[in-house]
Coordinates of N, CA, C and O in Angstrom, one line a residue:
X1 N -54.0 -11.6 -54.4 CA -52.8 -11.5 -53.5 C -53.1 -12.4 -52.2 O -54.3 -12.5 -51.8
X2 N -52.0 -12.9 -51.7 CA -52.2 -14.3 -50.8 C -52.2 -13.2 -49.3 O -51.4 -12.3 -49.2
X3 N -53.0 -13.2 -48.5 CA -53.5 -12.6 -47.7 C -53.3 -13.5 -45.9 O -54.2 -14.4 -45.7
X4 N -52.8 -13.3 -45.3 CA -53.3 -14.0 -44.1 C -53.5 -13.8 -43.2 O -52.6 -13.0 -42.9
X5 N -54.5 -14.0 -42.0 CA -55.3 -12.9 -41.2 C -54.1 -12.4 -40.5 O -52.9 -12.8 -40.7
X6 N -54.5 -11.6 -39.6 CA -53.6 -10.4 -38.9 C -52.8 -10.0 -39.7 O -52.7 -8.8 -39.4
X7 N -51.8 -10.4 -41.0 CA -50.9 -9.7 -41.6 C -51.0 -8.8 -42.0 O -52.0 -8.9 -42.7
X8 N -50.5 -7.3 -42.1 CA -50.1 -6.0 -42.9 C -49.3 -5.9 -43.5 O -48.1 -6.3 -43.1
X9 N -49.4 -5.4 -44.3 CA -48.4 -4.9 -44.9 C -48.9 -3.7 -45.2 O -50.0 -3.1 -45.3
X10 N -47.1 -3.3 -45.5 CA -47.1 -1.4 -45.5 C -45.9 -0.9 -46.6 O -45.2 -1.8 -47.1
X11 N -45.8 0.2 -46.9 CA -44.6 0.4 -47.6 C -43.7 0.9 -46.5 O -44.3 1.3 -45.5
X12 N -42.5 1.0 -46.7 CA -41.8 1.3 -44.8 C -41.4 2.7 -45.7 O -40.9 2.6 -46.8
X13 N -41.6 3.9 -45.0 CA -41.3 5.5 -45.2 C -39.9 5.4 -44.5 O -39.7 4.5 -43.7
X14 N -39.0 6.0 -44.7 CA -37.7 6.2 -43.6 C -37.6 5.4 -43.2 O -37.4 5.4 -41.9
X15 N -37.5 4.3 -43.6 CA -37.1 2.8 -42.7 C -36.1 3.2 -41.9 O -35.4 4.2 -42.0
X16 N -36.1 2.0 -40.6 CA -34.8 2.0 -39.3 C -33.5 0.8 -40.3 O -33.6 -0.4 -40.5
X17 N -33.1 1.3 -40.5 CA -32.0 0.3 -41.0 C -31.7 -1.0 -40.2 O -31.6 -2.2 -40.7
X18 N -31.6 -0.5 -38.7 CA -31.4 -1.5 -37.5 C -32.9 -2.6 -37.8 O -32.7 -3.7 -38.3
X19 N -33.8 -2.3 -37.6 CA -35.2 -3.0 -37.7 C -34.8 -3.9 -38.7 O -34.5 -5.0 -38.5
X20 N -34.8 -3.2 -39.9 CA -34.6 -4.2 -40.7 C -33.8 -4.9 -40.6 O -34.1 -6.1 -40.5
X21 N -32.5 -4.5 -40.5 CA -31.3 -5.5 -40.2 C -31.6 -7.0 -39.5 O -31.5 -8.2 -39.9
X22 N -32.1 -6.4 -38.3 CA -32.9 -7.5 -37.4 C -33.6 -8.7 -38.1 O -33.2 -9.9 -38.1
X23 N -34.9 -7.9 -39.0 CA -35.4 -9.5 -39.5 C -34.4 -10.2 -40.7 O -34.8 -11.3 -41.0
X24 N -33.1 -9.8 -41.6 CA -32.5 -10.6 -42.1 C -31.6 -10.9 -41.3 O -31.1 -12.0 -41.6
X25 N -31.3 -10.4 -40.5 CA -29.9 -11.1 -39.5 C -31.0 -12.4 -38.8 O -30.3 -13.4 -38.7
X26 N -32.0 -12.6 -38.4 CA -32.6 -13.6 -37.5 C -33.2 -14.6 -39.1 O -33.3 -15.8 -39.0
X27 N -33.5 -14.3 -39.9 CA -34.0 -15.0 -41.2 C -32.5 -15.9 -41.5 O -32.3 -17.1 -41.1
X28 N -31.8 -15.3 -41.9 CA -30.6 -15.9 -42.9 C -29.9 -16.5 -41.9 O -29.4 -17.6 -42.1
X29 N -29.7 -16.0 -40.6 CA -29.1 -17.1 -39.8 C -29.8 -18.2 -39.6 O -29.1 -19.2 -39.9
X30 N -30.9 -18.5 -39.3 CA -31.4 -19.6 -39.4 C -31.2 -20.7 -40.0 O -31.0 -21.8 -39.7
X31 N -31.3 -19.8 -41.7 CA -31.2 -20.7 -42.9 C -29.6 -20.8 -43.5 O -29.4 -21.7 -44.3
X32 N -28.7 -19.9 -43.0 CA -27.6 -20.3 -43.7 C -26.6 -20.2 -42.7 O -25.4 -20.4 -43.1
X33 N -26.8 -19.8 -41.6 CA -25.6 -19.4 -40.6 C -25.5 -18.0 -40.3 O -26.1 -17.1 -40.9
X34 N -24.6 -17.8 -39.0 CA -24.4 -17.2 -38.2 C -23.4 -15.6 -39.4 O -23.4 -14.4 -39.2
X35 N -22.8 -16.3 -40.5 CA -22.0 -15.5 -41.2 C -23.0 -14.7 -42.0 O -23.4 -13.5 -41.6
X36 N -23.6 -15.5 -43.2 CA -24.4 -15.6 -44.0 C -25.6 -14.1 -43.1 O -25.5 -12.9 -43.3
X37 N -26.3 -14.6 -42.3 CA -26.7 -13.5 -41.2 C -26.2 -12.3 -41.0 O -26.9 -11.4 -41.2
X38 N -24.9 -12.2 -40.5 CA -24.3 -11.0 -40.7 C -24.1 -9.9 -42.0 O -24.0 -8.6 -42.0
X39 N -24.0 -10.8 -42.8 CA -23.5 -10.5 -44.1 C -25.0 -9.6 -44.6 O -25.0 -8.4 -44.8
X40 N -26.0 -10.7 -44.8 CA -27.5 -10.4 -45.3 C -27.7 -8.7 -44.8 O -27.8 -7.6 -45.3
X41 N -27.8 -9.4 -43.7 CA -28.3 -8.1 -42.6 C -27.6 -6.7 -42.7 O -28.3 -5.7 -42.7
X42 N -26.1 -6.5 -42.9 CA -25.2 -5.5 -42.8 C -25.9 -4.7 -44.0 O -26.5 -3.6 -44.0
X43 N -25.6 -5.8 -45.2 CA -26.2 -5.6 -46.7 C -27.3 -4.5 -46.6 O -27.1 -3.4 -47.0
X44 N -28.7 -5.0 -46.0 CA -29.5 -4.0 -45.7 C -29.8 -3.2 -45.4 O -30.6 -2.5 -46.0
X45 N -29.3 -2.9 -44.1 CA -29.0 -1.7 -43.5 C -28.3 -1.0 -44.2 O -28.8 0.2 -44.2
X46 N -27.0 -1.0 -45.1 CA -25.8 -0.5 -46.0 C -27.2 0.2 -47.2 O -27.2 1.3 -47.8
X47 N -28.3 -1.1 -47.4 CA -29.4 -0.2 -48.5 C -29.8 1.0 -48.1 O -29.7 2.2 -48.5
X48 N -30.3 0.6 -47.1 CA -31.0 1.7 -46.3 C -30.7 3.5 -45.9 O -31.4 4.4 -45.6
X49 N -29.1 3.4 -46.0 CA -28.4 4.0 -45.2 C -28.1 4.9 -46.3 O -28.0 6.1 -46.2
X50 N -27.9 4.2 -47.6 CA -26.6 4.9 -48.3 C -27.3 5.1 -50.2 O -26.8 5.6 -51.2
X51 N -28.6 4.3 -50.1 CA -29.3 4.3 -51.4 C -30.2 5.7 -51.1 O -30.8 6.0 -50.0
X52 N -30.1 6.6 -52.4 CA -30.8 7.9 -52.1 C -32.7 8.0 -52.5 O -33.0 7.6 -53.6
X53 N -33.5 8.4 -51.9 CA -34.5 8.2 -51.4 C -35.3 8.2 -52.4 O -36.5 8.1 -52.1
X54 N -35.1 8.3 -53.9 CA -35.6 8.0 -54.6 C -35.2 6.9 -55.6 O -35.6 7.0 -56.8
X55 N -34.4 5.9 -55.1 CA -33.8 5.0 -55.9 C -34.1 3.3 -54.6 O -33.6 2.2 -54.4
X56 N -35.0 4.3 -53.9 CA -35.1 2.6 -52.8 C -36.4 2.2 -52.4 O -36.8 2.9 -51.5
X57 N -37.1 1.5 -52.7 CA -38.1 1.2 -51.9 C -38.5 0.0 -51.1 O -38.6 -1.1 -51.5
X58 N -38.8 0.2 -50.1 CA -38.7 -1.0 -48.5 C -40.2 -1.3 -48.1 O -41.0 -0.4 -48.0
X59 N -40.8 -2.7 -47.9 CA -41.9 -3.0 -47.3 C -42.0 -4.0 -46.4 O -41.1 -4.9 -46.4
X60 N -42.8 -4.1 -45.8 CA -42.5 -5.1 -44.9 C -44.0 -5.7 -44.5 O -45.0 -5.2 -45.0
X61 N -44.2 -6.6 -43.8 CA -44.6 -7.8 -43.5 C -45.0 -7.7 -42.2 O -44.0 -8.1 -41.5
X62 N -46.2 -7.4 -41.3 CA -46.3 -7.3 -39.7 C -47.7 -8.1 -39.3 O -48.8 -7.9 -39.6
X63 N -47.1 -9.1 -38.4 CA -48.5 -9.4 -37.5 C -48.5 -8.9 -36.1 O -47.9 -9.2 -35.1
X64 N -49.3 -8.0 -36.5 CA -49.4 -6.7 -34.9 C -48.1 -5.9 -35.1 O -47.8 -5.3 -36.2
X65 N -47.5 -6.0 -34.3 CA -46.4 -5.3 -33.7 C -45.3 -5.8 -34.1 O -44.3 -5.0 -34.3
X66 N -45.1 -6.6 -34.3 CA -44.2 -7.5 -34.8 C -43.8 -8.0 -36.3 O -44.5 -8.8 -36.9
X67 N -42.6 -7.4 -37.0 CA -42.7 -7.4 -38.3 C -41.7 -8.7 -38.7 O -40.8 -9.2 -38.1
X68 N -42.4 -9.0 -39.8 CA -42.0 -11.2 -39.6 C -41.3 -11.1 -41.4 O -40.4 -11.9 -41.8
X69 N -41.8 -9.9 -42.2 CA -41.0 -10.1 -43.4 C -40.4 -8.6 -43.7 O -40.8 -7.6 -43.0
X70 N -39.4 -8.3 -45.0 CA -38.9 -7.3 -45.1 C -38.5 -7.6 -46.7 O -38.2 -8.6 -47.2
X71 N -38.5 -6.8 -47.0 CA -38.0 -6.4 -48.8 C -37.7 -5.4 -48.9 O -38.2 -4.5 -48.2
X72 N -36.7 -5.4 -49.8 CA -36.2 -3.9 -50.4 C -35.9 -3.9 -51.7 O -35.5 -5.1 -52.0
X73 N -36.0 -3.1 -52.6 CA -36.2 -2.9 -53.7 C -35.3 -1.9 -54.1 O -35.7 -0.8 -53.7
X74 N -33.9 -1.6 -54.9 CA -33.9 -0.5 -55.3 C -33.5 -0.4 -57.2 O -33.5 -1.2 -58.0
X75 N -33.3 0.6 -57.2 CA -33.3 1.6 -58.9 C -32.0 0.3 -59.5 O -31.0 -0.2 -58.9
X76 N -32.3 0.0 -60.8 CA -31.4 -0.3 -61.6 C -31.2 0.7 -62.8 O -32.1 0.6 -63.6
X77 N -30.1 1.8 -63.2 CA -29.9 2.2 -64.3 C -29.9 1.7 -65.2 O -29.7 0.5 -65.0
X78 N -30.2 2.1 -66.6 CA -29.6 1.8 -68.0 C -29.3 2.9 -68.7 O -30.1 3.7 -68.9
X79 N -27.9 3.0 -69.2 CA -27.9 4.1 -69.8 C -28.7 5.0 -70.9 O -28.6 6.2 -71.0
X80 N -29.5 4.2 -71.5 CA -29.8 4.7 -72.8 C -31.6 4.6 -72.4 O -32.4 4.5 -73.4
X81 N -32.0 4.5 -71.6 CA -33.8 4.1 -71.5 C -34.3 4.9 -70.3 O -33.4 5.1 -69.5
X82 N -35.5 5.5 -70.0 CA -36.5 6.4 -69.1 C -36.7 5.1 -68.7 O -36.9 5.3 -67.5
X83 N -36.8 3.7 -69.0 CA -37.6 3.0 -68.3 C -37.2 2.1 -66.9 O -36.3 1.4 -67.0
X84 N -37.8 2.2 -65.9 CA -37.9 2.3 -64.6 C -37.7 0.9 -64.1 O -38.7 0.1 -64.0
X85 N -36.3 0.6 -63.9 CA -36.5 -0.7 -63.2 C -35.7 -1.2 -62.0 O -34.5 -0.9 -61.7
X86 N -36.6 -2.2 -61.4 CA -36.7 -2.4 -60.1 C -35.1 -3.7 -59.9 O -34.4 -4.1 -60.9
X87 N -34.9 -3.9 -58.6 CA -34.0 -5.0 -58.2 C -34.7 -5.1 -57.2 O -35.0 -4.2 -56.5
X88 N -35.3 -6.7 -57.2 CA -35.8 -7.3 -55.7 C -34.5 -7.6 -55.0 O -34.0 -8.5 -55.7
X89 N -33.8 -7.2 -54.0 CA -33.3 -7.9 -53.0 C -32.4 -6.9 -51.8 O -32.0 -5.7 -51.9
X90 N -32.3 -7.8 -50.6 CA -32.6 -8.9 -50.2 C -34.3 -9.3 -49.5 O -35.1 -8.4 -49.3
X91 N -34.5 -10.2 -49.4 CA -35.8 -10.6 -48.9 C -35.7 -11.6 -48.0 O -34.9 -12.7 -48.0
X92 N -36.6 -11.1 -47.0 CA -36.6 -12.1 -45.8 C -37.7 -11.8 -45.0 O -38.1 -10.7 -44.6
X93 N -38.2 -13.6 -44.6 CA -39.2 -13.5 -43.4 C -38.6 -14.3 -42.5 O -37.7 -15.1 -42.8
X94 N -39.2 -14.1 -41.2 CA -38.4 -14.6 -39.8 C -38.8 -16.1 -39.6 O -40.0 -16.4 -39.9
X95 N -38.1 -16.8 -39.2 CA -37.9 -18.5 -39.3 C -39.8 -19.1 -39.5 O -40.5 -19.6 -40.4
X96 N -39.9 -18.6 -38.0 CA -41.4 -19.3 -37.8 C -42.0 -18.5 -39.0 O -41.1 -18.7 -39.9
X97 N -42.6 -18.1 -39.3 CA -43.2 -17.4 -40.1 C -42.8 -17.9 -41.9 O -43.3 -17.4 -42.9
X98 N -42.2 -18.7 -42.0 CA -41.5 -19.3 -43.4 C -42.5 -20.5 -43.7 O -42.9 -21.3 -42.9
X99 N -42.9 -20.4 -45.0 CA -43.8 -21.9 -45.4 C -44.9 -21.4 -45.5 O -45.5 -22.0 -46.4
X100 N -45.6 -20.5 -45.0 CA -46.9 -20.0 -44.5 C -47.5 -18.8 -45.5 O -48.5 -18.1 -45.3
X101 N -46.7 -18.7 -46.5 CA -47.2 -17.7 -47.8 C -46.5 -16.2 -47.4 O -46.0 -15.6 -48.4
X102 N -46.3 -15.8 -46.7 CA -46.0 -14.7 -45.8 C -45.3 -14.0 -46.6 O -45.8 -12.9 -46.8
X103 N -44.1 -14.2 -47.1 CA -43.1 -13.7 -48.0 C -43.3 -13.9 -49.7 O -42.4 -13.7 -50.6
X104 N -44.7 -14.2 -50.1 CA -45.3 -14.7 -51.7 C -46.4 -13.0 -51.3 O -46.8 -12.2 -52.1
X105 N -46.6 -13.0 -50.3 CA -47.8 -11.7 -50.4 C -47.1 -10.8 -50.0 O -47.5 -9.7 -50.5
X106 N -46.4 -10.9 -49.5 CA -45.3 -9.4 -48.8 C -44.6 -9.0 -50.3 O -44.3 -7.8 -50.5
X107 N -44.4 -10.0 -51.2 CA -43.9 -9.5 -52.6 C -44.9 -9.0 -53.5 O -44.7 -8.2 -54.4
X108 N -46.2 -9.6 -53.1 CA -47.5 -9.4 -54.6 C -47.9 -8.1 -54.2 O -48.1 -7.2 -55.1
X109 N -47.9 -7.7 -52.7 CA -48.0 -6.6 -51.8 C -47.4 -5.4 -52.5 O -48.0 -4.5 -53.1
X110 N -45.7 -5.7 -52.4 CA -44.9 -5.0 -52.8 C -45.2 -4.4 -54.8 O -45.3 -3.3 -55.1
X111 N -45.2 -5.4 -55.5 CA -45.4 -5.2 -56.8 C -46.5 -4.5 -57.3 O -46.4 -4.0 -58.4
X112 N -47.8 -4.5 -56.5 CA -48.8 -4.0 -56.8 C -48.8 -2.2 -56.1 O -49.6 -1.3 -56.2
X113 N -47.5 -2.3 -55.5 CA -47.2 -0.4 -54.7 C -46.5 -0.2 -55.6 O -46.9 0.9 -56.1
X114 N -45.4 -0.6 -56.4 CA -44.3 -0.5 -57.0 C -44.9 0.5 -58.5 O -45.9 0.2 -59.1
X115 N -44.0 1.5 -58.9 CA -44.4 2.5 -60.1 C -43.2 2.3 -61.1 O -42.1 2.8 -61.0
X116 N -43.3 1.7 -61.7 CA -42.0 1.5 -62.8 C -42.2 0.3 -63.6 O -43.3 -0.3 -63.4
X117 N -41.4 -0.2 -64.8 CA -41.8 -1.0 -65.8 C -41.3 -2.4 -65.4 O -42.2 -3.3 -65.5
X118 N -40.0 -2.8 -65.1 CA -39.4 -4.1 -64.8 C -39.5 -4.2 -63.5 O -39.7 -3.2 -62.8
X119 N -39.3 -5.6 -62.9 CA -38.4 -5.9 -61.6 C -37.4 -6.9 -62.2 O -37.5 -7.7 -63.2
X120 N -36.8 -6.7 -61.5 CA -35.8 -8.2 -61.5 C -35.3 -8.9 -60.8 O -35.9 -8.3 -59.8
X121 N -34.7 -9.6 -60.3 CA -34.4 -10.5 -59.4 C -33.2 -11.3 -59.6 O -32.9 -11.7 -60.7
X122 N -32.3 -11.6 -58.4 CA -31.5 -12.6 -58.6 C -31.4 -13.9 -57.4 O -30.6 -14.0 -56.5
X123 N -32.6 -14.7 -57.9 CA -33.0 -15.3 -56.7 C -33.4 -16.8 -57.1 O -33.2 -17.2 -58.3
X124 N -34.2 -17.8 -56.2 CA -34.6 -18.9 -56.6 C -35.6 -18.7 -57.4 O -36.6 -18.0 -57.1
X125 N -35.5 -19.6 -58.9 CA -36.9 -19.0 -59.5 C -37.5 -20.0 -59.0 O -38.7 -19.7 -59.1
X126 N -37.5 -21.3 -58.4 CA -39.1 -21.7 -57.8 C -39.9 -20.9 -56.6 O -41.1 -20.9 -56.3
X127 N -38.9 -20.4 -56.1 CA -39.6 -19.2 -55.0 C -40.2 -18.3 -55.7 O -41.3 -17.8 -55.5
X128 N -39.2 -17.9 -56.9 CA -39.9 -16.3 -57.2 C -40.5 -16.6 -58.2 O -41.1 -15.6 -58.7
X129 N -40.7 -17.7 -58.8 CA -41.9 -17.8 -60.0 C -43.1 -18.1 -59.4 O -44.1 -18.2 -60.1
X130 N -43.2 -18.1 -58.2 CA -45.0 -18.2 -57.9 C -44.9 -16.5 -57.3 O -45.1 -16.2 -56.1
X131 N -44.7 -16.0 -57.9 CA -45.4 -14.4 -57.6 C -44.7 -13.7 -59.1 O -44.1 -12.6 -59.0
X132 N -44.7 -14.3 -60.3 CA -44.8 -14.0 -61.8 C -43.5 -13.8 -62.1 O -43.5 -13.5 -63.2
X133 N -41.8 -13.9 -61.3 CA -41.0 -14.0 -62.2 C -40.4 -15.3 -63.3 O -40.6 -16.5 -63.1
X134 N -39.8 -14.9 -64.1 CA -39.8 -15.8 -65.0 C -38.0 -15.6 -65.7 O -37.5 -14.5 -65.7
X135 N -37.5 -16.4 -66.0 CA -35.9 -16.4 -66.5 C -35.8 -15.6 -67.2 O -36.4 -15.9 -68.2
X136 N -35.2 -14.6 -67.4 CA -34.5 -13.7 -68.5 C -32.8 -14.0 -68.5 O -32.1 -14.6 -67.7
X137 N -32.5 -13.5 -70.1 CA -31.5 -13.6 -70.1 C -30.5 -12.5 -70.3 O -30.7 -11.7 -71.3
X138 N -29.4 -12.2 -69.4 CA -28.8 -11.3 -69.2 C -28.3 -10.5 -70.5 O -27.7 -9.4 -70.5
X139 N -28.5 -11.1 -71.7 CA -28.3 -10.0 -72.9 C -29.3 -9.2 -73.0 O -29.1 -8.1 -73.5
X140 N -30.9 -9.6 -72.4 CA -31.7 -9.0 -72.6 C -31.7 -7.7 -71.6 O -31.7 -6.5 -71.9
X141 N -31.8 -8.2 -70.3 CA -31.6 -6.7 -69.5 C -29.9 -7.4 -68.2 O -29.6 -8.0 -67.2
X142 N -29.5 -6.8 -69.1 CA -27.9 -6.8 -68.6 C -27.6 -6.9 -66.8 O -28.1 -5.9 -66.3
X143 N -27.2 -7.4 -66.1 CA -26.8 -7.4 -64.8 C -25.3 -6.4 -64.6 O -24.4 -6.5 -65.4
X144 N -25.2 -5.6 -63.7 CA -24.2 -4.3 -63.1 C -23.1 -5.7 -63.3 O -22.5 -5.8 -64.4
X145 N -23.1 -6.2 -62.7 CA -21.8 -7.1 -62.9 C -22.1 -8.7 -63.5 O -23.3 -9.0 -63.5
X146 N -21.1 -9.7 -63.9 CA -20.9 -10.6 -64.7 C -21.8 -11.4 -63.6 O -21.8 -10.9 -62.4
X147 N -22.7 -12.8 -63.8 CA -23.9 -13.2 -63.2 C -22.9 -14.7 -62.8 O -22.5 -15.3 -63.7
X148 N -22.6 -15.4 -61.4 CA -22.3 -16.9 -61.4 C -23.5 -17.6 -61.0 O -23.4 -18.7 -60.4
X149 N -24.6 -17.1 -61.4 CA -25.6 -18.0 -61.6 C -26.4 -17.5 -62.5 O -27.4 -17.1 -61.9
X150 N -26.4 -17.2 -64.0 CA -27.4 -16.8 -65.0 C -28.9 -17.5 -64.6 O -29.8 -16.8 -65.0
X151 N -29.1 -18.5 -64.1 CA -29.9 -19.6 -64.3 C -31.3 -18.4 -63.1 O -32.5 -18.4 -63.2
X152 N -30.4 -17.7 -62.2 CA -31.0 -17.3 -61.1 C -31.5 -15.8 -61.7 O -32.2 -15.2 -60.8
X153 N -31.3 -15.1 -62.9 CA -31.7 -13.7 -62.6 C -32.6 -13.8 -63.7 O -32.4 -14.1 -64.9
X154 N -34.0 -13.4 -62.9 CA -35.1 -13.7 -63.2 C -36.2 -12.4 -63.4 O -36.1 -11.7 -62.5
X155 N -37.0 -12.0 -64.0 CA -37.5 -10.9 -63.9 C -39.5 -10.8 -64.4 O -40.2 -11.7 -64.7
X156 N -39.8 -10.0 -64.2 CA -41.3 -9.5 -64.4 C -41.7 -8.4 -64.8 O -41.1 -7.4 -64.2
X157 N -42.7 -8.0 -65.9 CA -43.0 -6.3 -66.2 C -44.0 -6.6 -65.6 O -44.6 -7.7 -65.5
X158 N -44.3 -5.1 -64.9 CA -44.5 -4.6 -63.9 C -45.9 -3.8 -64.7 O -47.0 -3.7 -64.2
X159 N -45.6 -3.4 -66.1 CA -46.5 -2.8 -67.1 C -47.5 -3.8 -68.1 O -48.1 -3.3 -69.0
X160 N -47.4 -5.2 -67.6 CA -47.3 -6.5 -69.0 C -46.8 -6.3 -70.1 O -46.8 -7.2 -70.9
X161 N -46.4 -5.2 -70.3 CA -45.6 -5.0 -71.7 C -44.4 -6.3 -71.7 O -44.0 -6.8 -70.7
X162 N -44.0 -6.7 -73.0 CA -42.7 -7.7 -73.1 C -41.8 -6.4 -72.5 O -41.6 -5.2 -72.3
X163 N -41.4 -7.5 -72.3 CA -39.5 -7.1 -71.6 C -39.0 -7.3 -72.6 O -38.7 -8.3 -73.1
X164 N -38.6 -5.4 -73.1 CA -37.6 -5.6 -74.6 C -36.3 -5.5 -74.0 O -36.0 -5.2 -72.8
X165 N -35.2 -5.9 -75.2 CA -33.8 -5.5 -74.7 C -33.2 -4.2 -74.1 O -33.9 -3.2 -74.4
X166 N -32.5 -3.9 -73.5 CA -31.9 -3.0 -72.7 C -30.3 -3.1 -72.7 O -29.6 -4.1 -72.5
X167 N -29.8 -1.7 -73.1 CA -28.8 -1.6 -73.5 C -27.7 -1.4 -72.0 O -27.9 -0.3 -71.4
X168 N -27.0 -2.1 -71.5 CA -26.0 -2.2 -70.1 C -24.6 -1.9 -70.5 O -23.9 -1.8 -71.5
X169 N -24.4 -1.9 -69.2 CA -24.4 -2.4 -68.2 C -25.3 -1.6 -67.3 O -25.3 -0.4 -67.7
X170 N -26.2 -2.0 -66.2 CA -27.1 -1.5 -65.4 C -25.8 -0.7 -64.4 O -24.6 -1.0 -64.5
X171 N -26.4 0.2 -63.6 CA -25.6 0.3 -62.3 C -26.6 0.5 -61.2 O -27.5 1.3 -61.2
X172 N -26.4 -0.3 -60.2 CA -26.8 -0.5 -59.2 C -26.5 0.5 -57.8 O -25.5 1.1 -57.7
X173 N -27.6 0.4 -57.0 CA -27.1 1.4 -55.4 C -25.8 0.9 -55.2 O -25.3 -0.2 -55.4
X174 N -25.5 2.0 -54.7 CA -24.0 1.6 -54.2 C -23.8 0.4 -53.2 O -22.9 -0.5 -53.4
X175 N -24.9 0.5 -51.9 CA -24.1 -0.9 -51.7 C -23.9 -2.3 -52.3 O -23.2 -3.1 -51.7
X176 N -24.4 -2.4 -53.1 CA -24.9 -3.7 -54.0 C -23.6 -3.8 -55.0 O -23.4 -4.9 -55.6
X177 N -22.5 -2.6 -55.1 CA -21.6 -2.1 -56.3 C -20.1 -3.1 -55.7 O -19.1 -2.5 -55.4
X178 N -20.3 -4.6 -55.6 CA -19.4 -6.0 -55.9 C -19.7 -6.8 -56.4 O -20.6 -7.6 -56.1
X179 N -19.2 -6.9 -57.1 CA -18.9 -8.5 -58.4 C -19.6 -9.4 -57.2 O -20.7 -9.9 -57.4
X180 N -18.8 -9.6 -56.0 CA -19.1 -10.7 -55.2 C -20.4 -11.5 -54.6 O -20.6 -12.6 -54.1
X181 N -21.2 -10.5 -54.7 CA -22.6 -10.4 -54.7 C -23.6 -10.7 -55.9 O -24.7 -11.0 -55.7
X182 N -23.0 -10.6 -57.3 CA -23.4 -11.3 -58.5 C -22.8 -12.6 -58.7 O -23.0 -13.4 -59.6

């Protein structure tokens, strides 16, 4: 795991919604705008707030006092399987702090606390393939809603077991529950 001095990481208990909000509202603005920021940010807090306490899990990223990354994780259903799987998103580390591995260990961090069989992802796989995800395809473990970028939903077991098929549609925390977002 990519480690760099002063960094912590922790799993966040009761996360502040606001806190978090903060580091994706100051991340995503940077990188995509003032909207994009809003949006990210609301998003999280909306996880935080409204996903029930065993379907979410939050870590974050601190040098000192100061927390520079944030992840959240929550429950994907399948109707017909016990087996336990994850959704990485959203993820974000704060501007300065980007480039510097920060957000590659705040995930390896994350995956190595994580209790369940899949994660998945719907994100850049050159970002997320250097911390082991890899392309799946949505017949295999189905997305809650129709995918406009298949190319992007990417996943990892968590068990090394293969990633067998999974019968969907998944359902996702409620805030995450628009098309517009897949």
């Amino acid at each position: 795991m990519l480690t760099l001095p002063d960094m912590q990481h922790s799993r966040a208990i009761n996360p502040d919604p606001a806190a978090f909000a903060d580091v994706f509202l100051k991340s995503f603005t940077a990188s995509e705008g003032a909207e994009e920021g809003g949006f990210v940010s609301a998003l999280a807090a909306d996880l935080i707030k409204t996903t029930p306490e065993n379907g979410i899990a939050a870590f974050t990223a601190h040098e000192g006092d100061l927390c520079v990354g944030a992840v959240i994780f929550t429950r994907l259903y399948f109707p017909q399987t016990s087996r336990i799987v994850f959704l990485l998103s959203p993820m974000a580390v704060l501007p300065n702090h980007q480039g510097q591995g920060v957000g590659q260990g705040l995930i390896a961090y994350a995956l190595s606390q994580l209790v369940g069989d899949i994660v998945v992802t719907y994100g850049d796989p050159a970002f997320y393939g250097k911390t082991g995800f890899a392309a799946i395809d949505p017949v295999v473990l189905p997305a809650p809603y129709p995918l406009s970028q298949p190319q992007g939903w990417i996943a990892q077991s968590l068990t090394k077991a293969p990633i067998l098929p999974l019968e969907g549609p998944a359902t996702c925390a409620p805030a995450l529950q628009n098309p517009a977002y897949w």
